[in-house]
């Protein structure tokens, strides 16, 4: 279950342990922060993701988990629209998220014809919300969904890798 905390954050309560190094390993620390590539990805339940989308972004819909490298992503189908809810890793540098948001805002302004995700603001008007789970604090963003096949569902080929490298 979840509830709105006094700070306006959604608090997600579940049995996931806090962020710790993997068995026998240690986090790599960079600039006083756990390295995002060694910290485990968020593991919120589908109903928790639905609650975050509804309470923080005003989007009520069907949640489908998506593959992700270091974050937790889910597609949300709501009233004929599709979105991607992106729960950032607790070790993610907020400046990296701010850069991603700034790039998408810039592209929307200078090249609106480009087929790139668009930022959906939180109910408080900000570009992301903050939620707390047993793992720690996560920044959560909502963007529009782009139609296509997820990279994780496609068999890698030399041609695909070459095309990705050109991108």
Coordinates of N, CA, C and O in Angstrom, one line a residue:
X1 N 0.8 -1.2 0.0 CA 0.0 0.0 0.0 C 0.9 1.2 0.0 O 2.1 1.2 0.3
X2 N 0.3 2.4 -0.3 CA 1.1 3.6 -0.3 C 0.2 4.7 0.3 O -1.0 4.6 0.4
X3 N 0.9 5.8 0.7 CA 0.2 7.0 1.2 C 1.0 8.2 0.9 O 2.2 8.1 0.6
X4 N 0.4 9.3 0.9 CA 1.1 10.6 0.7 C 1.8 11.0 2.0 O 1.1 11.1 3.0
X5 N 3.1 11.2 2.0 CA 3.8 11.6 3.2 C 3.7 13.1 3.4 O 3.3 13.8 2.4
X6 N 4.0 13.6 4.5 CA 3.8 15.1 4.8 C 4.6 15.9 3.8 O 4.2 17.0 3.5
X7 N 5.7 15.4 3.2 CA 6.5 16.2 2.3 C 5.9 16.2 0.9 O 6.4 16.8 0.0
X8 N 4.8 15.5 0.7 CA 4.2 15.5 -0.6 C 4.8 14.3 -1.4 O 4.5 14.2 -2.6
X9 N 5.5 13.5 -0.8 CA 6.1 12.3 -1.5 C 5.2 11.1 -1.3 O 4.5 11.0 -0.3
X10 N 5.2 10.2 -2.3 CA 4.5 9.0 -2.1 C 5.4 8.0 -1.4 O 6.5 7.9 -1.8
X11 N 4.9 7.4 -0.3 CA 5.7 6.5 0.4 C 5.2 5.1 0.0 O 4.1 4.8 0.1
X12 N 6.2 4.3 -0.5 CA 5.8 2.9 -0.9 C 6.4 2.0 0.1 O 7.5 2.0 0.4
X13 N 5.5 1.2 0.7 CA 5.9 0.3 1.7 C 5.8 -1.2 1.2 O 4.7 -1.6 0.8
X14 N 6.9 -1.8 1.2 CA 6.9 -3.2 0.8 C 8.2 -3.9 1.4 O 9.0 -3.2 2.0
X15 N 8.4 -5.1 1.1 CA 9.4 -5.9 1.8 C 10.7 -5.9 1.1 O 11.6 -6.8 1.4
X16 N 11.0 -5.0 0.2 CA 12.3 -5.0 -0.5 C 13.4 -4.4 0.4 O 13.1 -3.4 1.0
X17 N 14.5 -5.1 0.5 CA 15.6 -4.6 1.4 C 16.1 -3.3 0.9 O 16.1 -3.0 -0.3
X18 N 16.7 -2.5 1.7 CA 17.4 -1.3 1.3 C 18.5 -1.6 0.4 O 19.0 -2.7 0.3
X19 N 19.0 -0.6 -0.3 CA 20.1 -0.8 -1.3 C 21.3 -1.2 -0.5 O 21.8 -0.6 0.4
X20 N 21.9 -2.3 -1.0 CA 23.1 -2.8 -0.4 C 24.0 -3.4 -1.5 O 23.4 -3.8 -2.5
X21 N 25.3 -3.6 -1.3 CA 26.1 -4.3 -2.3 C 25.6 -5.7 -2.6 O 25.0 -6.3 -1.7
X22 N 25.8 -6.1 -3.8 CA 25.4 -7.5 -4.1 C 26.3 -8.5 -3.3 O 27.3 -8.1 -2.7
X23 N 25.8 -9.7 -3.2 CA 26.5 -10.7 -2.4 C 28.0 -10.8 -2.8 O 28.3 -11.0 -3.9
X24 N 28.8 -10.6 -1.7 CA 30.2 -10.7 -1.9 C 30.8 -9.5 -2.6 O 32.0 -9.4 -2.9
X25 N 30.0 -8.5 -2.9 CA 30.5 -7.3 -3.6 C 30.3 -6.0 -2.9 O 29.8 -6.0 -1.8
X26 N 30.8 -5.0 -3.4 CA 30.7 -3.7 -2.8 C 30.3 -2.7 -3.9 O 30.6 -2.9 -5.1
X27 N 29.6 -1.7 -3.5 CA 29.2 -0.6 -4.5 C 30.5 0.1 -4.9 O 31.4 0.2 -4.1
X28 N 30.5 0.6 -6.1 CA 31.6 1.5 -6.5 C 31.1 2.9 -6.1 O 29.9 3.2 -6.4
X29 N 31.9 3.7 -5.5 CA 31.5 5.0 -5.1 C 32.1 6.0 -6.0 O 33.3 6.0 -6.3
X30 N 31.3 7.0 -6.5 CA 31.8 8.0 -7.4 C 31.3 9.3 -6.8 O 30.1 9.5 -6.6
X31 N 32.2 10.3 -6.5 CA 31.9 11.6 -6.0 C 31.0 11.5 -4.8 O 30.0 12.2 -4.6
X32 N 31.3 10.5 -3.9 CA 30.5 10.4 -2.6 C 29.2 9.7 -2.8 O 28.4 9.7 -1.8
X33 N 28.9 9.2 -4.0 CA 27.6 8.5 -4.2 C 27.8 7.1 -4.7 O 28.8 6.8 -5.3
X34 N 26.9 6.2 -4.4 CA 27.0 4.9 -4.9 C 26.8 4.9 -6.4 O 26.0 5.7 -7.0
X35 N 27.7 4.2 -7.1 CA 27.6 4.2 -8.6 C 26.3 3.5 -9.1 O 26.0 2.5 -8.6
X36 N 25.7 4.2 -10.0 CA 24.4 3.8 -10.4 C 24.5 2.4 -11.2 O 23.5 1.7 -11.2
X37 N 25.6 2.1 -11.7 CA 25.8 0.8 -12.4 C 26.0 -0.4 -11.4 O 25.9 -1.5 -11.8
X38 N 26.3 -0.1 -10.2 CA 26.5 -1.2 -9.2 C 25.3 -1.3 -8.2 O 25.2 -2.3 -7.5
X39 N 24.5 -0.3 -8.2 CA 23.3 -0.3 -7.3 C 22.2 -1.0 -8.0 O 22.0 -0.9 -9.2
X40 N 21.4 -1.8 -7.2 CA 20.3 -2.6 -7.9 C 19.2 -1.7 -8.4 O 19.0 -0.6 -7.8
X41 N 18.6 -2.1 -9.4 CA 17.4 -1.3 -10.0 C 16.3 -1.4 -9.0 O 16.2 -2.3 -8.2
X42 N 15.4 -0.3 -9.0 CA 14.2 -0.4 -8.2 C 13.4 -1.6 -8.5 O 13.4 -2.1 -9.6
X43 N 12.6 -2.0 -7.5 CA 11.8 -3.2 -7.6 C 10.4 -3.0 -7.0 O 9.9 -3.8 -6.2
X44 N 9.7 -2.0 -7.5 CA 8.4 -1.7 -7.0 C 7.4 -2.6 -7.7 O 7.6 -3.0 -8.8
X45 N 6.3 -2.9 -7.0 CA 5.3 -3.8 -7.5 C 4.4 -3.0 -8.5 O 4.3 -1.8 -8.4
X46 N 3.7 -3.8 -9.3 CA 2.9 -3.1 -10.3 C 1.8 -2.2 -9.7 O 1.6 -1.1 -10.2
X47 N 1.2 -2.7 -8.6 CA 0.2 -1.8 -8.0 C 0.8 -0.6 -7.3 O 0.2 0.5 -7.3
X48 N 2.0 -0.7 -6.9 CA 2.7 0.5 -6.4 C 3.0 1.5 -7.5 O 2.9 2.7 -7.3
X49 N 3.4 1.0 -8.7 CA 3.7 1.9 -9.8 C 2.4 2.6 -10.2 O 2.4 3.7 -10.6
X50 N 1.3 1.8 -10.2 CA 0.0 2.4 -10.6 C -0.4 3.5 -9.6 O -0.9 4.6 -10.0
X51 N -0.1 3.3 -8.3 CA -0.4 4.3 -7.3 C 0.4 5.6 -7.5 O -0.1 6.7 -7.4
X52 N 1.7 5.4 -7.8 CA 2.5 6.5 -8.1 C 2.0 7.3 -9.3 O 1.9 8.5 -9.3
X53 N 1.7 6.6 -10.4 CA 1.2 7.3 -11.6 C -0.1 8.1 -11.3 O -0.2 9.2 -11.7
X54 N -1.0 7.5 -10.5 CA -2.2 8.1 -10.2 C -2.0 9.3 -9.3 O -2.5 10.4 -9.5
X55 N -1.3 9.1 -8.2 CA -1.2 10.1 -7.1 C -0.2 11.3 -7.6 O -0.5 12.4 -7.2
X56 N 0.8 10.9 -8.3 CA 1.8 11.9 -8.6 C 1.7 12.6 -9.9 O 2.1 13.7 -10.2
X57 N 1.0 11.9 -10.9 CA 0.9 12.4 -12.3 C -0.6 12.5 -12.7 O -0.8 13.0 -13.8
X58 N -1.5 12.0 -11.9 CA -2.9 12.1 -12.3 C -3.3 11.1 -13.5 O -4.2 11.4 -14.2
X59 N -2.5 10.1 -13.7 CA -2.7 9.1 -14.7 C -3.1 7.8 -14.1 O -2.4 7.2 -13.3
X60 N -4.3 7.4 -14.5 CA -4.9 6.1 -14.0 C -5.0 5.1 -15.1 O -5.8 5.4 -16.1
X61 N -4.3 4.0 -15.1 CA -4.3 3.1 -16.2 C -3.7 1.8 -15.9 O -3.4 1.5 -14.7
X62 N -3.6 0.9 -16.9 CA -3.1 -0.4 -16.7 C -1.6 -0.3 -16.9 O -1.0 0.2 -17.8
X63 N -0.9 -1.0 -15.9 CA 0.6 -0.9 -15.8 C 1.2 -2.2 -16.4 O 0.8 -3.3 -15.9
X64 N 2.1 -2.1 -17.3 CA 2.9 -3.2 -17.8 C 4.4 -3.0 -17.6 O 4.9 -2.0 -18.2
X65 N 5.1 -3.8 -16.9 CA 6.5 -3.7 -16.7 C 7.3 -3.7 -18.0 O 6.9 -4.4 -18.9
X66 N 8.3 -2.9 -18.1 CA 9.2 -2.9 -19.3 C 10.6 -3.2 -18.8 O 11.0 -2.9 -17.6
X67 N 11.5 -3.7 -19.6 CA 12.9 -4.0 -19.3 C 13.6 -2.7 -19.1 O 13.3 -1.7 -19.8
X68 N 14.6 -2.7 -18.3 CA 15.4 -1.5 -18.1 C 16.8 -1.9 -17.6 O 17.0 -2.9 -17.0
X69 N 17.8 -1.0 -17.9 CA 19.1 -1.3 -17.5 C 19.4 -1.1 -16.0 O 19.8 -2.0 -15.3
X70 N 19.1 0.1 -15.5 CA 19.4 0.4 -14.1 C 18.2 1.1 -13.4 O 18.3 1.4 -12.2
X71 N 17.1 1.4 -14.1 CA 16.0 2.0 -13.5 C 14.8 0.9 -13.5 O 15.0 -0.2 -13.9
X72 N 13.6 1.4 -13.2 CA 12.5 0.5 -13.3 C 11.5 1.3 -14.2 O 11.1 2.4 -13.9
X73 N 11.1 0.7 -15.3 CA 10.2 1.4 -16.2 C 9.0 0.5 -16.4 O 9.0 -0.7 -16.3
X74 N 7.8 1.2 -16.7 CA 6.6 0.5 -16.9 C 5.8 1.4 -17.9 O 5.8 2.6 -17.8
X75 N 5.1 0.7 -18.8 CA 4.2 1.3 -19.7 C 2.8 1.4 -19.0 O 2.4 0.5 -18.3
X76 N 2.2 2.6 -19.2 CA 0.8 2.8 -18.6 C -0.1 3.1 -19.8 O 0.1 4.0 -20.5
X77 N -1.2 2.3 -19.9 CA -2.2 2.5 -20.9 C -3.4 3.1 -20.2 O -4.0 2.5 -19.3
X78 N -3.7 4.4 -20.5 CA -4.7 5.1 -19.8 C -5.5 5.9 -20.8 O -5.0 6.8 -21.5
X79 N -6.8 5.6 -20.9 CA -7.8 6.4 -21.7 C -7.3 6.7 -23.1 O -7.3 7.8 -23.6
X80 N -6.8 5.6 -23.8 CA -6.4 5.7 -25.1 C -5.0 6.3 -25.3 O -4.6 6.6 -26.4
X81 N -4.3 6.6 -24.2 CA -3.0 7.2 -24.3 C -2.0 6.2 -23.7 O -2.4 5.4 -22.8
X82 N -0.7 6.3 -24.1 CA 0.3 5.4 -23.5 C 1.4 6.3 -22.9 O 1.8 7.3 -23.6
X83 N 1.9 5.9 -21.8 CA 3.0 6.6 -21.1 C 4.0 5.6 -20.6 O 3.8 4.5 -20.6
X84 N 5.2 6.2 -20.3 CA 6.2 5.3 -19.6 C 6.5 6.0 -18.3 O 6.9 7.2 -18.3
X85 N 6.4 5.3 -17.2 CA 6.7 5.7 -15.9 C 8.1 5.2 -15.6 O 8.4 4.0 -15.8
X86 N 9.0 6.1 -15.3 CA 10.4 5.8 -15.1 C 10.9 6.1 -13.7 O 10.9 7.3 -13.3
X87 N 11.1 5.0 -12.9 CA 11.5 5.1 -11.6 C 13.1 5.1 -11.5 O 13.6 4.0 -11.9
X88 N 13.7 6.1 -11.2 CA 15.2 6.2 -11.2 C 15.8 5.4 -10.1 O 15.2 5.3 -9.0
X89 N 16.9 4.8 -10.3 CA 17.8 4.1 -9.4 C 18.1 5.1 -8.2 O 18.3 6.3 -8.5
X90 N 18.1 4.6 -7.0 CA 18.4 5.5 -5.9 C 19.8 6.1 -6.0 O 20.0 7.2 -5.4
X91 N 20.7 5.5 -6.7 CA 22.1 6.1 -6.9 C 22.2 7.0 -8.1 O 23.2 7.6 -8.3
X92 N 21.1 7.2 -8.8 CA 21.2 8.1 -10.0 C 21.4 9.5 -9.5 O 20.7 10.0 -8.6
X93 N 22.3 10.2 -10.2 CA 22.6 11.6 -9.9 C 21.4 12.4 -10.4 O 21.1 12.4 -11.6
X94 N 20.8 13.2 -9.6 CA 19.7 14.1 -10.0 C 20.1 15.0 -11.2 O 19.2 15.3 -12.0
X95 N 21.3 15.4 -11.3 CA 21.8 16.3 -12.4 C 21.7 15.5 -13.7 O 21.4 16.2 -14.7
X96 N 21.9 14.2 -13.7 CA 21.7 13.4 -15.0 C 20.3 13.4 -15.4 O 20.0 13.5 -16.6
X97 N 19.3 13.3 -14.4 CA 17.9 13.4 -14.8 C 17.5 14.7 -15.2 O 16.7 14.9 -16.2
X98 N 18.0 15.8 -14.6 CA 17.7 17.1 -15.0 C 18.2 17.4 -16.4 O 17.5 18.0 -17.2
X99 N 19.4 16.8 -16.8 CA 19.9 16.9 -18.2 C 19.0 16.3 -19.2 O 18.6 16.8 -20.2
X100 N 18.5 15.0 -18.8 CA 17.6 14.3 -19.7 C 16.3 15.1 -19.9 O 15.8 15.3 -21.1
X101 N 15.8 15.7 -18.9 CA 14.6 16.5 -18.9 C 14.8 17.7 -19.8 O 14.0 18.1 -20.6
X102 N 15.9 18.4 -19.5 CA 16.3 19.6 -20.3 C 16.4 19.3 -21.8 O 15.9 20.1 -22.6
X103 N 17.0 18.2 -22.2 CA 17.1 17.8 -23.6 C 15.8 17.6 -24.2 O 15.5 18.1 -25.3
X104 N 14.9 16.9 -23.5 CA 13.6 16.6 -24.1 C 12.7 17.9 -24.2 O 12.0 18.1 -25.2
X105 N 12.9 18.8 -23.2 CA 12.2 20.1 -23.3 C 12.7 20.9 -24.5 O 12.0 21.6 -25.2
X106 N 14.0 20.9 -24.6 CA 14.7 21.6 -25.7 C 14.2 21.1 -27.1 O 13.8 21.9 -28.0
X107 N 14.2 19.8 -27.2 CA 13.8 19.2 -28.5 C 12.3 19.5 -28.8 O 11.9 19.8 -29.9
X108 N 11.5 19.5 -27.8 CA 10.1 19.8 -28.0 C 9.9 21.3 -28.5 O 9.0 21.6 -29.3
X109 N 10.8 22.1 -28.0 CA 10.7 23.5 -28.4 C 11.3 23.8 -29.8 O 10.7 24.6 -30.6
X110 N 12.4 23.2 -30.1 CA 13.1 23.5 -31.4 C 12.8 22.6 -32.5 O 13.0 22.9 -33.7
X111 N 12.4 21.4 -32.2 CA 12.1 20.4 -33.3 C 10.9 19.5 -32.9 O 11.0 18.3 -32.7
X112 N 9.7 20.2 -32.8 CA 8.5 19.5 -32.3 C 8.1 18.3 -33.2 O 7.4 17.4 -32.8
X113 N 8.6 18.3 -34.5 CA 8.3 17.2 -35.4 C 9.0 15.9 -35.1 O 8.7 14.9 -35.6
X114 N 10.1 16.0 -34.3 CA 10.8 14.8 -33.9 C 10.0 13.9 -33.1 O 9.3 14.3 -32.1
X115 N 10.1 12.6 -33.4 CA 9.3 11.6 -32.6 C 10.2 11.1 -31.4 O 10.9 10.1 -31.4
X116 N 10.1 12.0 -30.4 CA 10.8 11.7 -29.1 C 9.8 11.8 -28.0 O 8.8 12.4 -28.1
X117 N 10.1 11.1 -26.8 CA 9.2 11.2 -25.7 C 9.0 12.7 -25.3 O 9.9 13.5 -25.4
X118 N 7.8 13.0 -24.8 CA 7.5 14.3 -24.2 C 7.3 14.1 -22.7 O 6.7 13.2 -22.3
X119 N 7.8 15.1 -22.0 CA 7.7 15.1 -20.5 C 6.2 15.4 -20.1 O 5.6 16.3 -20.7
X120 N 5.7 14.6 -19.2 CA 4.4 14.8 -18.6 C 4.7 15.3 -17.2 O 5.4 14.6 -16.4
X121 N 4.3 16.5 -16.9 CA 4.6 17.1 -15.5 C 3.7 16.4 -14.5 O 2.6 15.9 -14.7
X122 N 4.3 16.4 -13.3 CA 3.6 15.9 -12.1 C 2.4 16.8 -11.7 O 2.3 17.9 -12.2
X123 N 1.6 16.3 -10.9 CA 0.4 17.1 -10.5 C 0.8 18.5 -9.8 O 0.0 19.4 -9.9
X124 N 2.0 18.5 -9.3 CA 2.4 19.8 -8.7 C 3.1 20.7 -9.7 O 3.7 21.7 -9.3
X125 N 3.2 20.3 -11.0 CA 3.8 21.1 -12.0 C 5.2 20.9 -12.3 O 5.8 21.5 -13.2
X126 N 5.9 20.0 -11.5 CA 7.3 19.8 -11.7 C 7.5 18.6 -12.7 O 6.6 17.9 -12.9
X127 N 8.7 18.5 -13.2 CA 9.0 17.5 -14.2 C 9.2 16.1 -13.7 O 9.2 15.1 -14.4
X128 N 9.3 16.0 -12.3 CA 9.4 14.6 -11.7 C 8.9 14.7 -10.3 O 8.9 15.8 -9.7
X129 N 8.5 13.5 -9.8 CA 8.1 13.4 -8.4 C 9.2 12.6 -7.7 O 10.0 12.0 -8.3
X130 N 9.1 12.7 -6.3 CA 10.0 11.9 -5.5 C 9.2 11.0 -4.7 O 8.2 11.3 -4.1
X131 N 9.6 9.7 -4.7 CA 9.0 8.7 -3.9 C 10.0 8.0 -3.0 O 11.2 7.9 -3.4
X132 N 9.6 7.5 -1.9 CA 10.5 6.7 -1.0 C 10.0 5.3 -1.0 O 8.8 5.0 -0.8
X133 N 10.9 4.4 -1.0 CA 10.7 3.0 -0.9 C 11.7 2.4 0.2 O 12.5 3.2 0.7
X134 N 11.6 1.1 0.4 CA 12.6 0.5 1.3 C 14.0 0.7 0.8 O 14.9 0.6 1.5
X135 N 14.1 0.8 -0.5 CA 15.5 1.0 -1.1 C 16.0 2.4 -0.9 O 17.2 2.6 -1.1
X136 N 15.1 3.4 -0.7 CA 15.6 4.8 -0.6 C 14.7 5.7 -1.4 O 13.5 5.4 -1.7
X137 N 15.2 6.9 -1.7 CA 14.4 7.9 -2.5 C 14.7 7.7 -4.0 O 15.8 7.6 -4.4
X138 N 13.6 7.8 -4.7 CA 13.6 7.6 -6.2 C 13.0 8.9 -6.8 O 11.9 9.3 -6.3
X139 N 13.6 9.4 -7.9 CA 12.9 10.4 -8.7 C 12.2 9.6 -9.7 O 12.7 8.7 -10.3
X140 N 10.9 10.1 -10.0 CA 10.1 9.4 -10.9 C 9.6 10.4 -12.0 O 9.1 11.5 -11.7
X141 N 9.7 9.9 -13.2 CA 9.3 10.8 -14.4 C 8.2 10.0 -15.1 O 8.2 8.8 -15.1
X142 N 7.4 10.8 -15.8 CA 6.4 10.2 -16.8 C 6.7 10.9 -18.1 O 6.8 12.1 -18.2
X143 N 6.8 10.1 -19.1 CA 7.0 10.6 -20.5 C 6.0 9.9 -21.4 O 5.4 8.8 -21.1
X144 N 5.7 10.4 -22.6 CA 4.9 9.8 -23.5 C 5.6 8.6 -24.1 O 6.8 8.5 -24.2
X145 N 4.8 7.6 -24.5 CA 5.3 6.3 -25.0 C 5.5 6.4 -26.5 O 4.6 7.0 -27.2
X146 N 6.6 5.9 -27.0 CA 6.8 5.8 -28.4 C 6.5 4.4 -28.9 O 6.9 3.4 -28.3
X147 N 5.7 4.3 -29.9 CA 5.4 3.0 -30.5 C 6.6 2.3 -31.1 O 7.4 3.0 -31.8
X148 N 6.7 1.1 -30.9 CA 7.9 0.3 -31.5 C 8.1 -0.9 -30.7 O 7.4 -1.2 -29.7
X149 N 9.2 -1.6 -31.0 CA 9.6 -2.8 -30.3 C 10.7 -2.4 -29.3 O 11.7 -1.8 -29.8
X150 N 10.6 -2.8 -28.1 CA 11.7 -2.5 -27.1 C 13.0 -3.2 -27.6 O 13.0 -4.4 -28.1
X151 N 14.1 -2.6 -27.4 CA 15.4 -3.2 -27.8 C 15.6 -4.5 -27.1 O 16.2 -5.4 -27.7
X152 N 15.2 -4.7 -25.9 CA 15.4 -6.0 -25.2 C 14.6 -7.1 -25.9 O 15.0 -8.3 -25.6
X153 N 13.6 -6.8 -26.7 CA 12.9 -7.9 -27.3 C 13.4 -8.3 -28.7 O 12.8 -9.1 -29.4
X154 N 14.4 -7.6 -29.2 CA 15.0 -7.8 -30.5 C 16.3 -8.6 -30.4 O 17.2 -8.2 -29.6
X155 N 16.5 -9.6 -31.2 CA 17.8 -10.3 -31.3 C 18.8 -9.4 -31.8 O 18.7 -8.8 -32.9
X156 N 20.0 -9.3 -31.1 CA 21.0 -8.4 -31.6 C 21.7 -8.9 -32.9 O 21.9 -10.1 -33.1
X157 N 21.9 -8.0 -33.9 CA 22.6 -8.4 -35.1 C 23.7 -7.3 -35.3 O 23.6 -6.2 -34.7
X158 N 24.6 -7.7 -36.2 CA 25.7 -6.7 -36.5 C 25.1 -5.4 -37.1 O 25.5 -4.3 -36.8
X159 N 24.1 -5.6 -37.9 CA 23.4 -4.4 -38.6 C 22.7 -3.5 -37.5 O 22.9 -2.3 -37.6
X160 N 22.0 -4.1 -36.6 CA 21.3 -3.4 -35.6 C 22.4 -2.7 -34.7 O 22.2 -1.5 -34.4
X161 N 23.4 -3.3 -34.3 CA 24.4 -2.7 -33.5 C 25.1 -1.5 -34.2 O 25.4 -0.5 -33.6
X162 N 25.3 -1.7 -35.5 CA 25.9 -0.7 -36.3 C 25.0 0.5 -36.4 O 25.4 1.7 -36.2
X163 N 23.7 0.3 -36.6 CA 22.7 1.4 -36.7 C 22.6 2.1 -35.3 O 22.5 3.3 -35.3
X164 N 22.7 1.4 -34.3 CA 22.6 2.0 -32.9 C 23.8 2.8 -32.7 O 23.8 3.9 -32.2
X165 N 25.0 2.3 -33.2 CA 26.2 3.1 -33.0 C 26.2 4.4 -33.8 O 26.7 5.4 -33.4
X166 N 25.5 4.4 -35.0 CA 25.4 5.6 -35.8 C 24.5 6.6 -35.1 O 24.6 7.8 -35.3
X167 N 23.5 6.1 -34.4 CA 22.6 7.0 -33.7 C 23.3 7.9 -32.7 O 23.2 9.0 -32.6

